[in-house]
JSON list of C-alpha atoms in Angstrom, two decimals:
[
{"chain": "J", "resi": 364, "resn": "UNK", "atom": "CA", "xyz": [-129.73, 154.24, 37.62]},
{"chain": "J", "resi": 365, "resn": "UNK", "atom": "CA", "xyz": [-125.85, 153.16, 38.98]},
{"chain": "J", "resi": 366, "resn": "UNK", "atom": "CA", "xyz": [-124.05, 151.30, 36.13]},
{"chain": "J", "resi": 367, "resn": "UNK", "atom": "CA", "xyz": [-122.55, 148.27, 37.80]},
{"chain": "J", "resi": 368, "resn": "UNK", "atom": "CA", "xyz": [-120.99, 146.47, 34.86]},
{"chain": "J", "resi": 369, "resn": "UNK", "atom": "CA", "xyz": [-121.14, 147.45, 30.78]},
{"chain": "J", "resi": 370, "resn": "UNK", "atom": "CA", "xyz": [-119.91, 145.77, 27.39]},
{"chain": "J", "resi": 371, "resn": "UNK", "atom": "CA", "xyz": [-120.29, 145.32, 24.34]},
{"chain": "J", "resi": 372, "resn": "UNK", "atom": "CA", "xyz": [-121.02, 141.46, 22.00]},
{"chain": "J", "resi": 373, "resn": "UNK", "atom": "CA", "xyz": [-117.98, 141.27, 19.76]},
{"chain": "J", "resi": 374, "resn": "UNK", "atom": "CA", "xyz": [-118.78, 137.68, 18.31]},
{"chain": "J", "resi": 375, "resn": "UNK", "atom": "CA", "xyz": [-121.37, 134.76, 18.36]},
{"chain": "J", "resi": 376, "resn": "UNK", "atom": "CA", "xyz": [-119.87, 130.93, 18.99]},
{"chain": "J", "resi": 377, "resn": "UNK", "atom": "CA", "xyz": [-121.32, 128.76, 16.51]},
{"chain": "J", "resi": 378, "resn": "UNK", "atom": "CA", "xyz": [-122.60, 126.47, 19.31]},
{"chain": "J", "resi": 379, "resn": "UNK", "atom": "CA", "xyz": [-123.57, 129.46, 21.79]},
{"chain": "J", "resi": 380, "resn": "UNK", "atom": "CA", "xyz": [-127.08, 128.62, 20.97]},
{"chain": "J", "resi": 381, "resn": "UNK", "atom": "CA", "xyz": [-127.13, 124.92, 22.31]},
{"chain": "J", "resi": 382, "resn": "UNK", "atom": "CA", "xyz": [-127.96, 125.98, 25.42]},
{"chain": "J", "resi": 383, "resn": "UNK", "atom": "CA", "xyz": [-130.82, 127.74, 24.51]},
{"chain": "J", "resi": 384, "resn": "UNK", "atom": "CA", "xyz": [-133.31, 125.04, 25.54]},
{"chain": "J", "resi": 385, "resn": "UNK", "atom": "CA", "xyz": [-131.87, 125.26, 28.87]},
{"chain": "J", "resi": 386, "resn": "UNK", "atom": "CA", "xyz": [-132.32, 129.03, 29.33]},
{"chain": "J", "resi": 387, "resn": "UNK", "atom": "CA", "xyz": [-128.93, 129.46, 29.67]},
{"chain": "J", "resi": 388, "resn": "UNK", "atom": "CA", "xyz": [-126.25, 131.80, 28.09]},
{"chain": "J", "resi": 389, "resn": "UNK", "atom": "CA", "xyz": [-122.26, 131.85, 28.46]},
{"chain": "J", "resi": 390, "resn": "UNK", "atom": "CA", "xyz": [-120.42, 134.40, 28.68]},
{"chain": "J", "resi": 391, "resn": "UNK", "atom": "CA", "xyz": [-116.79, 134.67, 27.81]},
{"chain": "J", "resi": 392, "resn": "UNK", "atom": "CA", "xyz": [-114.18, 137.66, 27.39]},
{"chain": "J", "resi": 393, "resn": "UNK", "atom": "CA", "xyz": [-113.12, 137.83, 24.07]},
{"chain": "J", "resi": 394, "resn": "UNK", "atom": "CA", "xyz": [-109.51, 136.02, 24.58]},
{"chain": "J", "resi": 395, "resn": "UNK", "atom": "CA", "xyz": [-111.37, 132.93, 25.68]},
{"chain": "J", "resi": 396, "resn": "UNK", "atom": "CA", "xyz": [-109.68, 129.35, 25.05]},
{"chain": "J", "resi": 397, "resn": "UNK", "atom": "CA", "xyz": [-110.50, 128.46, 21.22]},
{"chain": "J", "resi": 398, "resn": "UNK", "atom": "CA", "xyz": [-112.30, 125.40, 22.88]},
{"chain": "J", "resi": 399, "resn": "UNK", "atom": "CA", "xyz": [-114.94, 127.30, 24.62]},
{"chain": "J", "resi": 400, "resn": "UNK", "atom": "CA", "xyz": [-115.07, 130.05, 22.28]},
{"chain": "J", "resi": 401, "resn": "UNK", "atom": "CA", "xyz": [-117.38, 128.29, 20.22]},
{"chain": "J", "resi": 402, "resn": "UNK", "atom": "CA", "xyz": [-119.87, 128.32, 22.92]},
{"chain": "J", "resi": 403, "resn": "UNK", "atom": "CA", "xyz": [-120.12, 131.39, 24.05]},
{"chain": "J", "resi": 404, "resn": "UNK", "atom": "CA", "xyz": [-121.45, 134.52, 23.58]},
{"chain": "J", "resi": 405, "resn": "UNK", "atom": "CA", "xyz": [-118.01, 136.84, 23.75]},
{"chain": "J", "resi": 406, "resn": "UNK", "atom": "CA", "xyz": [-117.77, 140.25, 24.37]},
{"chain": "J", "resi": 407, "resn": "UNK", "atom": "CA", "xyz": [-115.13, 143.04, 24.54]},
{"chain": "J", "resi": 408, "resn": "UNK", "atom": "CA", "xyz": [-114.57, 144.33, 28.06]},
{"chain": "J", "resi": 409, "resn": "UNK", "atom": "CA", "xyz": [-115.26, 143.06, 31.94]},
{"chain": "J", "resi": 410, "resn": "UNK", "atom": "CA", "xyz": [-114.65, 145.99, 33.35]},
{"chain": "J", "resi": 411, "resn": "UNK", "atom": "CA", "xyz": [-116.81, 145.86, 37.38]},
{"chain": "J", "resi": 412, "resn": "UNK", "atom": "CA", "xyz": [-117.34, 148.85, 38.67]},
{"chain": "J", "resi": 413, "resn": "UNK", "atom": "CA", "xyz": [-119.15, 147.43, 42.04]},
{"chain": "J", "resi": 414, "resn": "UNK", "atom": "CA", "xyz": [-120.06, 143.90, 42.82]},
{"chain": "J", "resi": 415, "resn": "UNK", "atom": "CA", "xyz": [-123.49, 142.71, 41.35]},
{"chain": "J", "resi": 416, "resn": "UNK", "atom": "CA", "xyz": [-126.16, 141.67, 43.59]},
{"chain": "J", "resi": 417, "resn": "UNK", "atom": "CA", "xyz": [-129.45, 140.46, 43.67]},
{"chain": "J", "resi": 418, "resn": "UNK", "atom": "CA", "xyz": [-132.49, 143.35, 42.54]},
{"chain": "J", "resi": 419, "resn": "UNK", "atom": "CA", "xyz": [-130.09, 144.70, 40.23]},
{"chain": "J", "resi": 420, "resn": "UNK", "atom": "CA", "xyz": [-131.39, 144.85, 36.35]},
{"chain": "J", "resi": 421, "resn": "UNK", "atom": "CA", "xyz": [-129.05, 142.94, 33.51]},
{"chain": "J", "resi": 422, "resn": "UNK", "atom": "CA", "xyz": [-129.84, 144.89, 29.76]},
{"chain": "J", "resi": 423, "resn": "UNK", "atom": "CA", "xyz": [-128.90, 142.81, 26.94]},
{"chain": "J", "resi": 424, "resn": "UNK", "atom": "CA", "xyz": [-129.64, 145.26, 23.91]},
{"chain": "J", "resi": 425, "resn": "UNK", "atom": "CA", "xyz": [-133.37, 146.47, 24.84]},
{"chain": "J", "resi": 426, "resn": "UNK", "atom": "CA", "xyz": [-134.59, 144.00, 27.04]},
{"chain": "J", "resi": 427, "resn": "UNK", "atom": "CA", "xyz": [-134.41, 144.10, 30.71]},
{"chain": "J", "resi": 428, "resn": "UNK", "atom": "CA", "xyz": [-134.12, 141.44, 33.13]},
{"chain": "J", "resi": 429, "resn": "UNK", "atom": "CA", "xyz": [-134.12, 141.52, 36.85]},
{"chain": "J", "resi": 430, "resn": "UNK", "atom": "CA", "xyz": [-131.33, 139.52, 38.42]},
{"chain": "J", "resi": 431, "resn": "UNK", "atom": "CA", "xyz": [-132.55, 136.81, 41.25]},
{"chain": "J", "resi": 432, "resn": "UNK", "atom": "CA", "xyz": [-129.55, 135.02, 42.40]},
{"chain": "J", "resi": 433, "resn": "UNK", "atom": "CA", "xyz": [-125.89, 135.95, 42.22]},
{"chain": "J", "resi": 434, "resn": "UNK", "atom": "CA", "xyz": [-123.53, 132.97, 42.63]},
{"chain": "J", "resi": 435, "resn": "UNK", "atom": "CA", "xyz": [-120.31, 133.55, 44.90]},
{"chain": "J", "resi": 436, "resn": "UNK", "atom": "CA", "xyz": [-117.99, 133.34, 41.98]},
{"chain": "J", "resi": 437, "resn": "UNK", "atom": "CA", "xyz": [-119.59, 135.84, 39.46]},
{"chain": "J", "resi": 438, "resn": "UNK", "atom": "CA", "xyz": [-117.83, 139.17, 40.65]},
{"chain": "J", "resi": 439, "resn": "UNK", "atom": "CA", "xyz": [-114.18, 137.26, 40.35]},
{"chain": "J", "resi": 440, "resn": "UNK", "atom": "CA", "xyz": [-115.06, 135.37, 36.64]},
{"chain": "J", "resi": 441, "resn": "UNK", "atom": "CA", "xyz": [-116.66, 138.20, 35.72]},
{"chain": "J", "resi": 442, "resn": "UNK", "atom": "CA", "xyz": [-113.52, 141.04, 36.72]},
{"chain": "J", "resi": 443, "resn": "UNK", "atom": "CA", "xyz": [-111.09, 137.99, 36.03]},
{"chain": "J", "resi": 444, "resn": "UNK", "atom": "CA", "xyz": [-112.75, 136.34, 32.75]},
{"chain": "J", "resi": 445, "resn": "UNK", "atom": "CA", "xyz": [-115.59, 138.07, 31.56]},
{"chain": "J", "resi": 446, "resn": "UNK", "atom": "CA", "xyz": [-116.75, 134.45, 31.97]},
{"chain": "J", "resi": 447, "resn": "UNK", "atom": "CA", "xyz": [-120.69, 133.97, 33.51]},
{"chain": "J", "resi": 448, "resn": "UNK", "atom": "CA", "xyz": [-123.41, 131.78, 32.60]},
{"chain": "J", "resi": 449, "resn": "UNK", "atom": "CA", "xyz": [-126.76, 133.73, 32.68]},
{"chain": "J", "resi": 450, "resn": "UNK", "atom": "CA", "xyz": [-129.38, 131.77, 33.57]},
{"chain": "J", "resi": 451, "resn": "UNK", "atom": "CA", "xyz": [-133.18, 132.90, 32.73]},
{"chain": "J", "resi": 452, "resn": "UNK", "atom": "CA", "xyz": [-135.13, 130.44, 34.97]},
{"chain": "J", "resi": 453, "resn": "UNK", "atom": "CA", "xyz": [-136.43, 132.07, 37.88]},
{"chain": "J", "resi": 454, "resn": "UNK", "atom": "CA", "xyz": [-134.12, 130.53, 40.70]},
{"chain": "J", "resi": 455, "resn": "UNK", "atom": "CA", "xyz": [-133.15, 132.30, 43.28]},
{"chain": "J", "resi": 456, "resn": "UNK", "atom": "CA", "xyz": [-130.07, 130.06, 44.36]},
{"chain": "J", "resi": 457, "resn": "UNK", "atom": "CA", "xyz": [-127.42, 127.92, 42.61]},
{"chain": "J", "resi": 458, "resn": "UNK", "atom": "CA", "xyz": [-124.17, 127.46, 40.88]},
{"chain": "J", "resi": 459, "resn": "UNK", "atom": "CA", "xyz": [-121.76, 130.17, 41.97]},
{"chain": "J", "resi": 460, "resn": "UNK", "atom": "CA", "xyz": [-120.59, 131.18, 38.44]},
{"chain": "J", "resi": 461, "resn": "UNK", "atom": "CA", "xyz": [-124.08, 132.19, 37.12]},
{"chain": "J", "resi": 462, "resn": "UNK", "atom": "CA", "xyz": [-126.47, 135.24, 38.13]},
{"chain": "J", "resi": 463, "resn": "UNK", "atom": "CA", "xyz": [-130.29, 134.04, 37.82]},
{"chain": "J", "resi": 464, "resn": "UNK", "atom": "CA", "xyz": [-132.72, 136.33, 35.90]},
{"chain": "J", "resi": 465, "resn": "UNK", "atom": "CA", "xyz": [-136.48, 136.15, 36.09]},
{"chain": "J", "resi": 466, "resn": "UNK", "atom": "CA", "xyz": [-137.96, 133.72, 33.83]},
{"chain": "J", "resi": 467, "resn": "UNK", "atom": "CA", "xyz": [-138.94, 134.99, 30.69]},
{"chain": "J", "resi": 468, "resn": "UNK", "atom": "CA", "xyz": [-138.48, 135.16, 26.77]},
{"chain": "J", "resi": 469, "resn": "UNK", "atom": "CA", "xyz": [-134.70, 135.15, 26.26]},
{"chain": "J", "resi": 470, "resn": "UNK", "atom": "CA", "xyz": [-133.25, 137.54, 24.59]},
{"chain": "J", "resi": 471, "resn": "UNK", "atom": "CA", "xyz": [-131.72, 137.36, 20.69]},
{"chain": "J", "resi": 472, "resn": "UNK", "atom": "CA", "xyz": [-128.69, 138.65, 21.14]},
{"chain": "J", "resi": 473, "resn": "UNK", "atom": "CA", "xyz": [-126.75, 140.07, 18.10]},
{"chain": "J", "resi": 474, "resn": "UNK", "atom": "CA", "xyz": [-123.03, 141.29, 17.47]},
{"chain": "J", "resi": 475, "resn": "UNK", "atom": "CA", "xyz": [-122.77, 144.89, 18.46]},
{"chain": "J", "resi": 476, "resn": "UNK", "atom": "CA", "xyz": [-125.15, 144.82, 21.47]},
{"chain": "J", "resi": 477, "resn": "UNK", "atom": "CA", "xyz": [-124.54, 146.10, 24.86]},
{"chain": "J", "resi": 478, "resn": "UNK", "atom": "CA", "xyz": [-124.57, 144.17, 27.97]},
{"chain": "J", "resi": 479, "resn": "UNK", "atom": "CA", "xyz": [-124.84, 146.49, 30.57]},
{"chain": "J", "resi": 480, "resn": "UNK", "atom": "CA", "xyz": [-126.04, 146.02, 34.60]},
{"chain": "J", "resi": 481, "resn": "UNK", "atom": "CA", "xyz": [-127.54, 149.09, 36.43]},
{"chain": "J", "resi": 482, "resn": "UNK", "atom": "CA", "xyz": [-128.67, 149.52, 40.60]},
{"chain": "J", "resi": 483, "resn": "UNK", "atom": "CA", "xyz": [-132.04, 151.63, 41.37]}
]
């Protein structure tokens, strides 16, 4: 498997999991604005080696998630920001800044995990 994109959770918002019930998580760099900070999952790197697409498989730790739906925005927020929304819902179009994953259990992410996206 082709590594696309790879990093590592450096901290936990207190509010990240509000969107839970939604089947959403935020991603943000780990310089992001105090404001949204508390909201997001944040993470040490945003490093993208080759644009992400749909088929490709998002890891979060060990659990594996094929991606849908890539918005139009995600390769620039994700080089420029590290910022994404991940959405685990099953859609296979929508808001530009998110990549869609197949609908099933979330995972529980945890400080120290990799995030890591790989090509067949």
């Amino acid at each position: 498997m082709k590594l696309i994109y790879q990093t590592r959770v450096t901290n936990i918002g207190n509010s990240a999991t509000a969107f839970l019930g939604e089947k959403m998580i935020i991603l943000f760099k780990d310089n992001a604005p105090e404001e949204l900070a508390d909201y997001c999952i944040l993470h040490s790197g945003n490093q993208v080696l080759q644009a992400v697409r749909a088929g490709d498989i998002l890891r979060i730790g060990n659990q594996e998630y094929a991606i849908l739906y890539v918005g139009d925005e995600v390769e620039a927020n994700l080089s420029n920001l590290g910022h994404i929304t991940l959405r685990f819902n099953g859609a296979k179009e929508g808001l530009g800044g998110s990549i869609y994953l197949e609908d099933k259990v979330m995972p529980e992410i945890e400080i120290g995990d990799e995030i890591a996206i790989f090509r067949s």
